[in-house]
Tab-separated table of C-alpha atoms in Angstrom:
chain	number	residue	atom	x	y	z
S	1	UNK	CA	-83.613	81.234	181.386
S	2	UNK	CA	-86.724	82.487	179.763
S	3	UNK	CA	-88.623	80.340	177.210
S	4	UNK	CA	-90.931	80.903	174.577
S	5	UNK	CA	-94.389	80.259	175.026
S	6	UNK	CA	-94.761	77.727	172.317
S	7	UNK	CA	-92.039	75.966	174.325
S	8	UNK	CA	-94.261	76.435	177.204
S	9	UNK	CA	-97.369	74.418	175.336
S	10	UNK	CA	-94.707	71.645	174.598
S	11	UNK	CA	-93.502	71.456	177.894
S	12	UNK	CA	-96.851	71.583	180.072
S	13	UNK	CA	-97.483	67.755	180.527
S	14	UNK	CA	-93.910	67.689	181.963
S	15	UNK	CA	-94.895	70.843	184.427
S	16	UNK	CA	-97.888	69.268	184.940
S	17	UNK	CA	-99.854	71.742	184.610
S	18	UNK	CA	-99.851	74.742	181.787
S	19	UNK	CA	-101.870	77.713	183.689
S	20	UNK	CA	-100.366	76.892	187.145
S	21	UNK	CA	-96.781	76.719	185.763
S	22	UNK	CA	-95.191	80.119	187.336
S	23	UNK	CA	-92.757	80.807	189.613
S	24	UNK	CA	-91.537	78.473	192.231
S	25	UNK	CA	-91.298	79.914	195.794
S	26	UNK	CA	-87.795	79.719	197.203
S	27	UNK	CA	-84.481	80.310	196.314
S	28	UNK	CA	-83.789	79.210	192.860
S	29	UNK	CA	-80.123	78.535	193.684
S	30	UNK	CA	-80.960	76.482	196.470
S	31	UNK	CA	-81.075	72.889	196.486
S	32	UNK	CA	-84.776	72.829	198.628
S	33	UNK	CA	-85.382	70.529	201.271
S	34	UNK	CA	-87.128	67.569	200.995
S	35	UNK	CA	-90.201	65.859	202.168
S	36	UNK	CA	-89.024	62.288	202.607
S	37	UNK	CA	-86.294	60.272	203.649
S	38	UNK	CA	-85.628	56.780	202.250
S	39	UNK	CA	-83.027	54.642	202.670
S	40	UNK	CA	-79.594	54.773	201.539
S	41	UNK	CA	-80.043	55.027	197.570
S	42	UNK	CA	-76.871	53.552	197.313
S	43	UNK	CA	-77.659	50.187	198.722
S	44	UNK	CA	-80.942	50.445	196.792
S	45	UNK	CA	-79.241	50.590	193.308
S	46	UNK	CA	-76.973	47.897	194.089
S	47	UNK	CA	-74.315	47.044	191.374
S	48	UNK	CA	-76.880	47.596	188.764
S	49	UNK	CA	-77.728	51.033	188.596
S	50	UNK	CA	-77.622	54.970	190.023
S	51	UNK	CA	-77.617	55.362	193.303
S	52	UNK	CA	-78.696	58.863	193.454
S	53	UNK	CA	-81.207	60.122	190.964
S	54	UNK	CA	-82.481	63.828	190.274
S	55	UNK	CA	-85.404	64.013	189.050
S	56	UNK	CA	-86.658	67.028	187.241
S	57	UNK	CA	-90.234	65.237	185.537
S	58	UNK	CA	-93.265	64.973	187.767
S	59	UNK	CA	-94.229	61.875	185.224
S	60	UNK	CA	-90.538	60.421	185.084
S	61	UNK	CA	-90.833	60.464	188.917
S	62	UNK	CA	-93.952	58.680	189.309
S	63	UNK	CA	-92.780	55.632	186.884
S	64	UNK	CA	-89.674	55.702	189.095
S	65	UNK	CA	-91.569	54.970	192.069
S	66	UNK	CA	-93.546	52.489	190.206
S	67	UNK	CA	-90.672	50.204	189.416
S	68	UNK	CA	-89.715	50.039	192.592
S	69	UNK	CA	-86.309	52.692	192.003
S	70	UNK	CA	-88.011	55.019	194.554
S	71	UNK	CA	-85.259	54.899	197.212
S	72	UNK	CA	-82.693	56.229	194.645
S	73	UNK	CA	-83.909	59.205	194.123
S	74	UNK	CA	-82.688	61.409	196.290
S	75	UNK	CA	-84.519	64.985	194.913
S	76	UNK	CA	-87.543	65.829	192.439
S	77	UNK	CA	-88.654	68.983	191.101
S	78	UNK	CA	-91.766	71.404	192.667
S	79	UNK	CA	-94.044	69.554	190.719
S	80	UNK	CA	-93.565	66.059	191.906
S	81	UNK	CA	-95.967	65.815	194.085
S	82	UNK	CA	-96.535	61.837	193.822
S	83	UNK	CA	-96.424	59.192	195.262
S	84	UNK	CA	-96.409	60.842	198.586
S	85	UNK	CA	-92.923	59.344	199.675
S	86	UNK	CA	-91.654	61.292	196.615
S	87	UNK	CA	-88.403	63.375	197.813
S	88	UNK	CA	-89.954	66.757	196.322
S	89	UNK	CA	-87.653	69.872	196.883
S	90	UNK	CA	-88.283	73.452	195.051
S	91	UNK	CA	-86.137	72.291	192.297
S	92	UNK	CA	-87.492	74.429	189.146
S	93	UNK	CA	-88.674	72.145	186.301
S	94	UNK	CA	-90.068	75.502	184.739
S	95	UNK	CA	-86.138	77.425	185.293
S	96	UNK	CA	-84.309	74.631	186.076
S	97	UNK	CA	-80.519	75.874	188.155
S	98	UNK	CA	-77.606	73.427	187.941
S	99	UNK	CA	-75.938	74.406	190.251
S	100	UNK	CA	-79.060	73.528	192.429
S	101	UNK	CA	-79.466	70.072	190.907
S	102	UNK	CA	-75.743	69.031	191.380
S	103	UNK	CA	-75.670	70.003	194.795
S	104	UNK	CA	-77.813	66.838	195.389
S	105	UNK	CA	-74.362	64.870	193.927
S	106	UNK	CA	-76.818	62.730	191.416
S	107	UNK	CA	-75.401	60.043	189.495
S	108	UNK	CA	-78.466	60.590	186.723
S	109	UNK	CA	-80.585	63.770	186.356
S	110	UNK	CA	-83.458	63.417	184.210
S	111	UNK	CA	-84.740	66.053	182.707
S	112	UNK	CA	-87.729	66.998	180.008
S	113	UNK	CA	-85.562	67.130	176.938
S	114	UNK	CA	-87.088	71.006	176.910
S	115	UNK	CA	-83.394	73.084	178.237
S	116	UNK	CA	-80.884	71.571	175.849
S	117	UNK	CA	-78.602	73.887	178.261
S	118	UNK	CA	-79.099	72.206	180.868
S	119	UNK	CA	-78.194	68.854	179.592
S	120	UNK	CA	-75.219	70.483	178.187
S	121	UNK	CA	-74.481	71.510	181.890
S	122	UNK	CA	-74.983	68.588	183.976
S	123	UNK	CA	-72.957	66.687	181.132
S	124	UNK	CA	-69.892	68.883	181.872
S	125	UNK	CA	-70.137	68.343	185.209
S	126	UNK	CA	-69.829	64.482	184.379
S	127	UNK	CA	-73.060	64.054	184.966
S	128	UNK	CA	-75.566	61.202	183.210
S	129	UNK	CA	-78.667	62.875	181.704
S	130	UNK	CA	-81.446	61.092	180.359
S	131	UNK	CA	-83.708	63.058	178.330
S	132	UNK	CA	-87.400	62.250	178.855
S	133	UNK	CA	-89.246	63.982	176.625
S	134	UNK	CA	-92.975	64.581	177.521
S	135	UNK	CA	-94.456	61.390	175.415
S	136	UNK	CA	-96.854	61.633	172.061
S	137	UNK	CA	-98.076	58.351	172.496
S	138	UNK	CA	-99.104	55.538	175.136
S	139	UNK	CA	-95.936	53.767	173.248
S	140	UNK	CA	-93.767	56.367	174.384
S	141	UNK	CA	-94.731	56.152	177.930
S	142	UNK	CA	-94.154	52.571	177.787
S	143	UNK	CA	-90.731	53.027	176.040
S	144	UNK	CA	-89.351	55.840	178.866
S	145	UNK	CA	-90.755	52.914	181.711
S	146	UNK	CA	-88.855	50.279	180.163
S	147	UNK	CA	-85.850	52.597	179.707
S	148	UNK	CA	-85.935	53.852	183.202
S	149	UNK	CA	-86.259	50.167	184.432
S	150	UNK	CA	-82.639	49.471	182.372
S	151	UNK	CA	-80.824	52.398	183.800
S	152	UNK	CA	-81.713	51.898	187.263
S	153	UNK	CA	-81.602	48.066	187.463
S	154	UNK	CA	-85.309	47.337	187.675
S	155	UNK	CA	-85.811	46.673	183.989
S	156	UNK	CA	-87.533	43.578	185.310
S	157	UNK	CA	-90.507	45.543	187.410
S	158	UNK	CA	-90.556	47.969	184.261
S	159	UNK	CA	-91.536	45.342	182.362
S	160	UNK	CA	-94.007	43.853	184.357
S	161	UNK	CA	-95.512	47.396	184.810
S	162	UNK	CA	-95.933	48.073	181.076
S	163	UNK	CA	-97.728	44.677	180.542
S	164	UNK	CA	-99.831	45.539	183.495
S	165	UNK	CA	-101.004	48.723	182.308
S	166	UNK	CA	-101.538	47.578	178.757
S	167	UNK	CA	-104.110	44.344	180.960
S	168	UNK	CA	-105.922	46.705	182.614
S	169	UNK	CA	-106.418	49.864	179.523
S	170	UNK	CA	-108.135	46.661	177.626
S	171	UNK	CA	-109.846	45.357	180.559
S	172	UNK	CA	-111.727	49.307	180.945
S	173	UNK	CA	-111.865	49.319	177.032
S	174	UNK	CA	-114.538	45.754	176.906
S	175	UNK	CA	-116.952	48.363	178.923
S	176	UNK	CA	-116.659	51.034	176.871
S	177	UNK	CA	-120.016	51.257	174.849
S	178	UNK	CA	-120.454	51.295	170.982
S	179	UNK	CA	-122.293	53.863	169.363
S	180	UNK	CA	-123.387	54.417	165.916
S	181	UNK	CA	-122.068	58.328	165.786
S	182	UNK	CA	-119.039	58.978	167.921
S	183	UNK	CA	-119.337	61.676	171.143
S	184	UNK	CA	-117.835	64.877	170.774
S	185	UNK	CA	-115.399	66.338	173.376
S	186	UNK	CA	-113.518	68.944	174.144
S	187	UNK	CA	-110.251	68.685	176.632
S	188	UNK	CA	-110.267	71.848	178.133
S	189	UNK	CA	-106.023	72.621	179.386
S	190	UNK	CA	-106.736	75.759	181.159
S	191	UNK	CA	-108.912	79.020	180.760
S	192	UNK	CA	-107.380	80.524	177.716
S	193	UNK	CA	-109.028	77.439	176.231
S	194	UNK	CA	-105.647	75.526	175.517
S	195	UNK	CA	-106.671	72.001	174.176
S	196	UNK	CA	-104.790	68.768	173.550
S	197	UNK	CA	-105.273	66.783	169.842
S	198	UNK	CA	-105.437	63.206	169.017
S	199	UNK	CA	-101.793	63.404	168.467
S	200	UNK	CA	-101.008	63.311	172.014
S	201	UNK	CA	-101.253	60.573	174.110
S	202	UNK	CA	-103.894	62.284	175.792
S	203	UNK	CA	-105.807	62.511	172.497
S	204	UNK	CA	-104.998	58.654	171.844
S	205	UNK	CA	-106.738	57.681	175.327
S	206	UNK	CA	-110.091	59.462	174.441
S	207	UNK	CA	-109.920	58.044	171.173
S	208	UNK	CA	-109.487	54.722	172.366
S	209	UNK	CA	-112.889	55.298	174.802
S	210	UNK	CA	-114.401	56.329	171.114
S	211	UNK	CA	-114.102	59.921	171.250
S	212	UNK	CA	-114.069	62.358	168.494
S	213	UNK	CA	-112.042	65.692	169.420
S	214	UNK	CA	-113.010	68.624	168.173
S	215	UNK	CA	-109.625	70.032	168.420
S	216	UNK	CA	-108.022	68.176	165.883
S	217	UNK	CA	-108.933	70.644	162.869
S	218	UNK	CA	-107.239	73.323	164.940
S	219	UNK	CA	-103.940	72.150	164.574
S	220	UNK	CA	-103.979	69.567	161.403
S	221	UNK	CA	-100.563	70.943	160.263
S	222	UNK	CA	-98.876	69.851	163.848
S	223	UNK	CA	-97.775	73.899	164.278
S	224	UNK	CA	-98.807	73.935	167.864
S	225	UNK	CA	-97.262	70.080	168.626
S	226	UNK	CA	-100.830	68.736	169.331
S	227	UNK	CA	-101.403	71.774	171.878
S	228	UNK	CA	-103.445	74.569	170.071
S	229	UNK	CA	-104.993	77.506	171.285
S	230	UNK	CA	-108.846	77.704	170.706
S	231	UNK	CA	-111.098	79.995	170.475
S	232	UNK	CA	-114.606	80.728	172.056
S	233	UNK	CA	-116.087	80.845	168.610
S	234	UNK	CA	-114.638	77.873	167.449
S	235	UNK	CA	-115.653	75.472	170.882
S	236	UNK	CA	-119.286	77.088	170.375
S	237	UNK	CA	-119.331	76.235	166.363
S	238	UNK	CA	-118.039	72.924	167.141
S	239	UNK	CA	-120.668	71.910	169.514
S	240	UNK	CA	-119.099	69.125	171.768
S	241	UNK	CA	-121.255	66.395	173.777
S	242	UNK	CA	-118.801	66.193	176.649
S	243	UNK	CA	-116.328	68.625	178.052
S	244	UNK	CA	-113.449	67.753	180.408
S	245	UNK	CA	-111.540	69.956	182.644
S	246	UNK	CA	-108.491	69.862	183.435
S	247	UNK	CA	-108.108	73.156	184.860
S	248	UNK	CA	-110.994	72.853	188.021
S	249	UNK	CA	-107.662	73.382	190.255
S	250	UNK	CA	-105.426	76.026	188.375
S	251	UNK	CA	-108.169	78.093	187.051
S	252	UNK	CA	-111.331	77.762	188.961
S	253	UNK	CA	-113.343	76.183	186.491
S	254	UNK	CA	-116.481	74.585	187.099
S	255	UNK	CA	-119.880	73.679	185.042
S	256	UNK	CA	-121.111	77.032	186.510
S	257	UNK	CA	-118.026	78.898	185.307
S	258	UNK	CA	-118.333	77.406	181.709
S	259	UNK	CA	-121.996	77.959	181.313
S	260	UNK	CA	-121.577	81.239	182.417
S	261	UNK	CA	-119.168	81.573	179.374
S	262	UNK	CA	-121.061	83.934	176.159
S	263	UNK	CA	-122.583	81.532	174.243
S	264	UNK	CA	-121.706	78.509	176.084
S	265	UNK	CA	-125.179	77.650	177.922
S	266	UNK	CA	-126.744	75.990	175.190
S	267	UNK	CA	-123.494	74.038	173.740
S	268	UNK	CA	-125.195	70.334	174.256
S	269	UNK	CA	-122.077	69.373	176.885
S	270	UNK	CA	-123.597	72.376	179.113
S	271	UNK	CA	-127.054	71.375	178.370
S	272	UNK	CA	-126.850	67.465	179.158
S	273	UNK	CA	-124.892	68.374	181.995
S	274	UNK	CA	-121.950	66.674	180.181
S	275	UNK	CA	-118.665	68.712	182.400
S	276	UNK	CA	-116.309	66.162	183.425
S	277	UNK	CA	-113.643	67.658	186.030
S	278	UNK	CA	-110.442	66.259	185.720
S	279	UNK	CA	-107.490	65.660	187.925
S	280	UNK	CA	-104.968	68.086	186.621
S	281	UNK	CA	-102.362	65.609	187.644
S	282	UNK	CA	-103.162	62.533	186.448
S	283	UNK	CA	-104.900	64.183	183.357
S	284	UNK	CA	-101.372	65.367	181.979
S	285	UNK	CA	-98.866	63.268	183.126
S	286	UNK	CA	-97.997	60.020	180.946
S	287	UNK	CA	-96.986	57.903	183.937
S	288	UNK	CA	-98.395	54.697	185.053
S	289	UNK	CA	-101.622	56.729	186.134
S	290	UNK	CA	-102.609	56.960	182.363
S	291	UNK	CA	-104.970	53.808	183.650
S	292	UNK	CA	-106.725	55.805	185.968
S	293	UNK	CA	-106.971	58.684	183.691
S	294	UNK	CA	-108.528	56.291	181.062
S	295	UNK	CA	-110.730	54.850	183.531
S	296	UNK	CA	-112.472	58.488	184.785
């Protein structure tokens, strides 16, 4: 099922990445094989929740694993790629197959909330869907924990998770330094010069550190859904102080590669030597790892 590009830019912080999201190798009607066993997920759930999972978000997986429902999830998508016990198969998040998914016999799928088809499907099938939708805010990352943690039967460790990342944002946030006139940045998605605003929960950890974003006049109306498309023009007019990357790894971008951009050697992030390279993972994905994001 083909989707529209602006879908796409919705979607990427599920994918985890927006320029690497292509096609996954393997055949898409094939349920993939997996690169780790647990133990049975059924005694793992107990009484009080699914014993086999399908998990079709790299983040959704990673706050799984976090409160401690790791060994009932029997499949992930491509892009699930941590923790490293993770089952990952080549399960498409990008075009995801039903048939695929079901043949893992999952008692919950969740899914991105992006392929209302597909929740349609694995409904008719009998079954349970939750829709994770890739989160706005740091509140909606803490609300998808705690609801995972209820569904599976770990609402307990979900809880204690959420208050643990909330400790430890505040704890890096006494260090961060105050300054008279804010730093400028730019978050840099991938080479087409895809950004993220402060009305993303990406946005809302930089401006928690005190960060301005220069990308926020680019899509004031909410058209692109905090994810617009910049130009060269408009990252040279702005001027930032600091430029992150979070496309090192998809794109090949380095400080070389951006100062080698027209017009972008004397931008003062180039000049101070400002170029932060992010991990594209933990840069996009509004799981537990939000802390260490915060913390680079």
């Amino acid at each position: 099922m083909k989707r529209t590009l602006a879908t796409l830019v919705a979607a990427l912080c599920t994918t985890g990445l927006l320029a690497a999201c292509g096609d996954d190798d393997g055949d898409p009607s094939s349920g993939g094989e997996t690169t780790a066993e647990t133990t049975s997920p059924e005694e793992a759930a107990g009484d009080d929740g699914p014993g086999r999972i399908v998990s079709m978000s790299a983040s959704a997986t990673e706050m799984l694993f976090a409160i401690g429902a790791g060994d009932q999830v029997v499949a992930a998508d491509s892009f699930s790629n941590y923790p490293a016990e993770a089952p990952t198969t080549d399960l498409s998040a990008y075009e995801p197959n039903i048939e695929a998914i079901s043949a893992h016999d999952p008692d919950l799928v969740v899914v991105d909330a992006t392929d209302p088809d597909l929740v349609a499907g694995l409904e008719t099938l009998g079954i349970e869907v939750l829709d994770a939708p890739a989160a706005q805010t740091l509140d909606d990352a803490y609300e998808q924990i705690t609801q995972l943690g209820e569904l599976t039967g770990h609402a307990a460790e979900a809880e204690a998770l959420v208050a643990e990342m909330q400790a430890d944002i505040e704890e890096i946030l006494v260090d961060v330094p105050e300054r008279a006139e804010p730093l400028t940045y730019f978050h840099e998605l991938d080479d087409l010069l895809y950004s993220v605003t402060s009305q993303t929960f990406i946005g809302e950890l930089y401006a928690m550190a005190g960060l301005e974003n220069i990308a926020d006049a680019a899509d004031v109306d909410g058209q692109s859904g905090g994810y617009p498309q910049l130009s060269a023009e408009y990252v040279i007019d702005a001027d930032p102080d600091i430029i992150f990357l979070a496309d090192a790894e998809c794109c090949g971008q380095t400080e070389e590669t951006v100062a080698a951009r027209p017009g972008f050697a004397t931008l003062s992030a180039v000049e101070a030597g400002n170029i932060v390279l992010l991990d594209e993972d933990i840069a996009s994905r509004w799981g537990p790892r939000v802390v260490d994001f915060l913390r680079t």
